[in-house]
Coordinates of N, CA and C in Angstrom, one line a residue:
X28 N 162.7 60.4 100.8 CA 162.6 59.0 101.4 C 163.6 58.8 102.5
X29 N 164.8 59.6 102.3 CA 165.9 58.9 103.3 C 165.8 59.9 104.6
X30 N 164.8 61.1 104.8 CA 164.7 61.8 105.7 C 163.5 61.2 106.4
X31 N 162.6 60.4 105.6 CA 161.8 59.9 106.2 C 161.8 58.7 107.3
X32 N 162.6 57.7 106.4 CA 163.0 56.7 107.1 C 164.3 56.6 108.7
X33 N 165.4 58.4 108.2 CA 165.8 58.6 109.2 C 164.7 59.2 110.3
X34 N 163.2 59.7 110.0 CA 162.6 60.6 111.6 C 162.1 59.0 111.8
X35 N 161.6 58.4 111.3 CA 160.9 56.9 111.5 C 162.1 56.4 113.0
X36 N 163.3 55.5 112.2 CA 164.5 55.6 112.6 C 164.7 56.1 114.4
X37 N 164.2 57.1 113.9 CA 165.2 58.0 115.4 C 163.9 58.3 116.3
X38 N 162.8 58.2 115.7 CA 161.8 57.4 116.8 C 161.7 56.7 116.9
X39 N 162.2 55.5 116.9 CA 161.7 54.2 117.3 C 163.1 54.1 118.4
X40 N 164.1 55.0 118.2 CA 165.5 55.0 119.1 C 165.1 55.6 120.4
X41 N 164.2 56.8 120.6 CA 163.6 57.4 121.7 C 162.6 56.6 122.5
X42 N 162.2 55.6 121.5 CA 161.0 54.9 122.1 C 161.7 54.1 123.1
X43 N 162.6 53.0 122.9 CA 162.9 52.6 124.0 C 164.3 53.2 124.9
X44 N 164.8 53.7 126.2 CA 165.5 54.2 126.5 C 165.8 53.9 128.0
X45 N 166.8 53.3 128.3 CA 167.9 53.1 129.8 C 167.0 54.2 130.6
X46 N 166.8 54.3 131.9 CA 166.8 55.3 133.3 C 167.9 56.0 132.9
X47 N 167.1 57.4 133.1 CA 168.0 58.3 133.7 C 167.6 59.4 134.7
X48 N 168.6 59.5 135.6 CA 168.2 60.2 136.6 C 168.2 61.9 136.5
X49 N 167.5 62.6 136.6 CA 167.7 64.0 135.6 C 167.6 65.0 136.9
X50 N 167.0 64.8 138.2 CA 166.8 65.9 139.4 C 166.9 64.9 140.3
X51 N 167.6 65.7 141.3 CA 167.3 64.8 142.9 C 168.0 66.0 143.9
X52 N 168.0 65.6 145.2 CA 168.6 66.1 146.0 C 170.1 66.4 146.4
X53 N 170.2 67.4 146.7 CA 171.9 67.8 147.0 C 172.4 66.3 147.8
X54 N 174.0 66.3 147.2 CA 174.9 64.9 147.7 C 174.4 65.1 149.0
X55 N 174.7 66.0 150.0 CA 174.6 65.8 151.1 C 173.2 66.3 151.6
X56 N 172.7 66.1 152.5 CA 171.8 66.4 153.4 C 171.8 66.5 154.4
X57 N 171.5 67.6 155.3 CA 171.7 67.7 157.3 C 170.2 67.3 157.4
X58 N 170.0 67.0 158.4 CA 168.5 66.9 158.9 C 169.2 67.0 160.8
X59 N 167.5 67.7 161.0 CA 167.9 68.0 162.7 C 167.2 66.0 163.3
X60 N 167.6 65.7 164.3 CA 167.2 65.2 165.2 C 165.4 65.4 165.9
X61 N 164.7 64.3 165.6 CA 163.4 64.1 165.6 C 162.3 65.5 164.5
X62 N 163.2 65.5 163.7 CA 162.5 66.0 162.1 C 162.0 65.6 161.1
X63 N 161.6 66.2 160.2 CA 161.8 65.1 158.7 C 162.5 65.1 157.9
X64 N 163.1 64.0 157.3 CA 164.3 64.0 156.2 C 163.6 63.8 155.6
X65 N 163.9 64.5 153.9 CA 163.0 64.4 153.0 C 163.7 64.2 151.8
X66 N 164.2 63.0 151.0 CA 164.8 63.2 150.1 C 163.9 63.0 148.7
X67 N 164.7 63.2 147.5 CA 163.7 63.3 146.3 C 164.8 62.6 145.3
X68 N 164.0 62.4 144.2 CA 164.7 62.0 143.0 C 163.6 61.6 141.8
X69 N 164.0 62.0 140.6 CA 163.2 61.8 139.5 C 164.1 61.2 138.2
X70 N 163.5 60.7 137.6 CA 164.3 59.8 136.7 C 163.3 59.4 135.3
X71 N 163.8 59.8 134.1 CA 163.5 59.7 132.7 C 163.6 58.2 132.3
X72 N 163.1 57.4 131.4 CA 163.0 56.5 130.6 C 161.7 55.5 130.0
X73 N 162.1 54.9 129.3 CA 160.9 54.3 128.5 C 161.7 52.8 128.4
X74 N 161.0 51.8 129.0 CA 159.5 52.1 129.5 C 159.5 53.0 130.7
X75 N 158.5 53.2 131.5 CA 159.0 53.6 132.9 C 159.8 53.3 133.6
X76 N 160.6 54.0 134.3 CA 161.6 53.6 135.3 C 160.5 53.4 136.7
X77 N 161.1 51.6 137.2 CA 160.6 51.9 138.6 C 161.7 52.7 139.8
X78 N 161.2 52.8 140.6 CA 162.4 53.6 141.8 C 162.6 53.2 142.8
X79 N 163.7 52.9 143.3 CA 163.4 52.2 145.2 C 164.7 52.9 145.6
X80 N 164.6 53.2 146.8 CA 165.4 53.6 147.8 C 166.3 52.6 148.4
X81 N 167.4 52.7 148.7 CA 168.4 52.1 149.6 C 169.0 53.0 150.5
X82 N 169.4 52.0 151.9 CA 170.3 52.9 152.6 C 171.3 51.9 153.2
X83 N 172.5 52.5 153.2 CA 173.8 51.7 153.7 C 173.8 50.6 152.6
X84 N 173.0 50.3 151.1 CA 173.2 49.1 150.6 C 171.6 48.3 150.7
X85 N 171.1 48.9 151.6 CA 169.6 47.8 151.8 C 168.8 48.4 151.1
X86 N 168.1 47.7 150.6 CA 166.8 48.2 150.5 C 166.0 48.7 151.7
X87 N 165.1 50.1 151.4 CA 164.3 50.5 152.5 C 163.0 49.8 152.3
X88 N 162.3 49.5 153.2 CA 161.0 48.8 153.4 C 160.1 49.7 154.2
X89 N 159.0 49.8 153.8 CA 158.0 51.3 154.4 C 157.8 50.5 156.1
X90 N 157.6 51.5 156.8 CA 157.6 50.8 158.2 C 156.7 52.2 158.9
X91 N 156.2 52.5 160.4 CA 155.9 53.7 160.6 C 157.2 54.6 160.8
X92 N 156.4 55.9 160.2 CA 157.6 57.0 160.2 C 158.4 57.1 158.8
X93 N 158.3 55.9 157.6 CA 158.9 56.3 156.3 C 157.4 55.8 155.7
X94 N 157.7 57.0 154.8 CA 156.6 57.0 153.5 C 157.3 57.6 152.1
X95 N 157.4 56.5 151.1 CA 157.6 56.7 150.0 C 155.9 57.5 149.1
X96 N 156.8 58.6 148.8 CA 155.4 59.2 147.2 C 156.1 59.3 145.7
X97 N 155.6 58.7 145.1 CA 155.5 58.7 143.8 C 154.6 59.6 142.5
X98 N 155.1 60.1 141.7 CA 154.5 60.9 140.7 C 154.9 60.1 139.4
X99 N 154.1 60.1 138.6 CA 154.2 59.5 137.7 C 153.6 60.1 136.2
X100 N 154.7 60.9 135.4 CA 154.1 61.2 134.2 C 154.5 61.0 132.9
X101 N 153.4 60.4 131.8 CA 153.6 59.6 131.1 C 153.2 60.5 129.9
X102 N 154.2 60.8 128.8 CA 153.5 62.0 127.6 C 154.5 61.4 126.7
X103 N 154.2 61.9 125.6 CA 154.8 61.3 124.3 C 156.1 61.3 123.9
X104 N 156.4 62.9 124.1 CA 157.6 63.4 124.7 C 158.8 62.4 126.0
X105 N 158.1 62.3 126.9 CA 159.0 61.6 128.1 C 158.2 60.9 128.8
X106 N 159.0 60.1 129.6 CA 158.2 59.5 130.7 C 159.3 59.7 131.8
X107 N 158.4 59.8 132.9 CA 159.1 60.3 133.8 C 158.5 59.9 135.3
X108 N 159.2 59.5 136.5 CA 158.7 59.2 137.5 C 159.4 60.0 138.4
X109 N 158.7 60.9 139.8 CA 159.7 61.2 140.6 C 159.0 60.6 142.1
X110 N 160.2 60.4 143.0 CA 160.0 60.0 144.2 C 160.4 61.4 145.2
X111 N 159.7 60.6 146.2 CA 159.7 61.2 147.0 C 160.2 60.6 148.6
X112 N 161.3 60.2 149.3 CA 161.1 59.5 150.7 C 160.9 60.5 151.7
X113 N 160.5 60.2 152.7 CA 160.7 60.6 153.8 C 160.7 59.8 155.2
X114 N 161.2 60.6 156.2 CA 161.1 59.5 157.3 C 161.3 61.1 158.3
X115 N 159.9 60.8 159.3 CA 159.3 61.6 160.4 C 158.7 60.8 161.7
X116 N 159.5 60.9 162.5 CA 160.8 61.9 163.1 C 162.0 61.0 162.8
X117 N 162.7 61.8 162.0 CA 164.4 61.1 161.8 C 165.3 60.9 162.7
X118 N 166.0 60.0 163.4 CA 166.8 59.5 164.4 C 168.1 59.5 164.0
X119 N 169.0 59.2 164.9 CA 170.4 59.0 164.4 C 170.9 57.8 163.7
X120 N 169.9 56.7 163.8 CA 170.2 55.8 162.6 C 169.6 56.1 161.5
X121 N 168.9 57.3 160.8 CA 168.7 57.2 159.8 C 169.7 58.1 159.2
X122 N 170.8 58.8 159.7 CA 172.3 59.3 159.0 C 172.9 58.3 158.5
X123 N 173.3 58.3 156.9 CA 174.0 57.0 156.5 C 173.8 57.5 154.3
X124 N 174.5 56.7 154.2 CA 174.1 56.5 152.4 C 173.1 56.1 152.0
X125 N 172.1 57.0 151.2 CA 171.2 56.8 150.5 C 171.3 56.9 149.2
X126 N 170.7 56.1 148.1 CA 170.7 55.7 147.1 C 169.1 55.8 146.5
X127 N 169.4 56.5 145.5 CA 167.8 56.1 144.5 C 168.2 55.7 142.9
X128 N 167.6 54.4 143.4 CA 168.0 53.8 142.1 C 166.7 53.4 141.2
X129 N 167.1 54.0 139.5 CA 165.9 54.2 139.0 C 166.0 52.7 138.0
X130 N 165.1 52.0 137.6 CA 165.4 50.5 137.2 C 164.4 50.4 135.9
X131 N 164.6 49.7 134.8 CA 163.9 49.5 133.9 C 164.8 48.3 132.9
X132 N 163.6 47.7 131.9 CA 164.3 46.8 131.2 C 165.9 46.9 130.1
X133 N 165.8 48.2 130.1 CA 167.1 48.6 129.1 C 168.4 49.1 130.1
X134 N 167.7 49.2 131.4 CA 169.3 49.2 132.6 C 168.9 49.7 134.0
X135 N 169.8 50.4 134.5 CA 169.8 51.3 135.6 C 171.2 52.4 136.0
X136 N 170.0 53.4 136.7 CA 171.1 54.4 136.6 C 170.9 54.8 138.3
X137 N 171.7 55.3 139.2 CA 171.3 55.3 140.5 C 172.2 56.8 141.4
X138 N 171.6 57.5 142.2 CA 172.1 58.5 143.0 C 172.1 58.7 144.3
X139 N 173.8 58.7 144.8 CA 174.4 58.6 146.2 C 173.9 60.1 147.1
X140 N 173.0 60.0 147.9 CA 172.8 61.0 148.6 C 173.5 60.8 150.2
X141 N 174.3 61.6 150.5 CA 174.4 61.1 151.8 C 173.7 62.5 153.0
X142 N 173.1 61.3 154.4 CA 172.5 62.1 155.0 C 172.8 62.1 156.7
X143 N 173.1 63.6 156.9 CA 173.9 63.6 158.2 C 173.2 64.3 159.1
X144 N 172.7 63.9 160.4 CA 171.9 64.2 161.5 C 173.1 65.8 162.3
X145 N 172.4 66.5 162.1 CA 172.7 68.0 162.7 C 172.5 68.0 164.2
X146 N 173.0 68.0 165.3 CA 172.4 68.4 166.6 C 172.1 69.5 167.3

């Protein structure tokens, strides 16, 4: 009885769970001048974690030349979302701190990538 009520128990503990960010891109990144920066990040929780990008502190907003992709997979096991930014052709204002922060109702967990224009 008390093994049972503990797997009961310790699933219902997995069921709900805070973001977490589990892969993403090296702290730093070079990118050349009129290329693509491509950064990534993937992040674990239940419910799903949503994802949004920052840079310098702002939020990014899709414009031409950035496109956010998204993957999204959902199994009993995990749930998991990974992103994807990019921005083509990258300029010298897009060198700066980037952030992916993954958000859901039990918290947030978030990762500093910084990205520096190579000439």
């Amino acid at each position: 009885m008390v093994d049972k009520l503990y797997e009961k128990n310790r699933h219902v503990i997995r069921r709900f769970q805070g973001p977490r960010i589990v892969r993403h891109s090296f702290f730093k990144q070079h990118f050349r001048l009129g290329y693509k920066l491509k950064l990534f990040c993937e992040a674990h929780g239940t419910p799903l974690p949503d994802m949004r990008w920052y840079k310098d502190g702002v939020e990014i907003r899709l414009r031409p030349g950035i496109r956010v992709h998204l993957h999204i997979r959902a199994e009993v096991t995990v749930n998991s979302v990974a992103s994807h930014m990019e921005i083509d052709p990258a300029g010298v204002l897009d060198a700066g701190e980037y952030e992916c922060v993954a958000n859901n109702a039990h918290g947030y967990h978030l990762q500093h990538i910084r990205a520096e224009a190579r000439l």
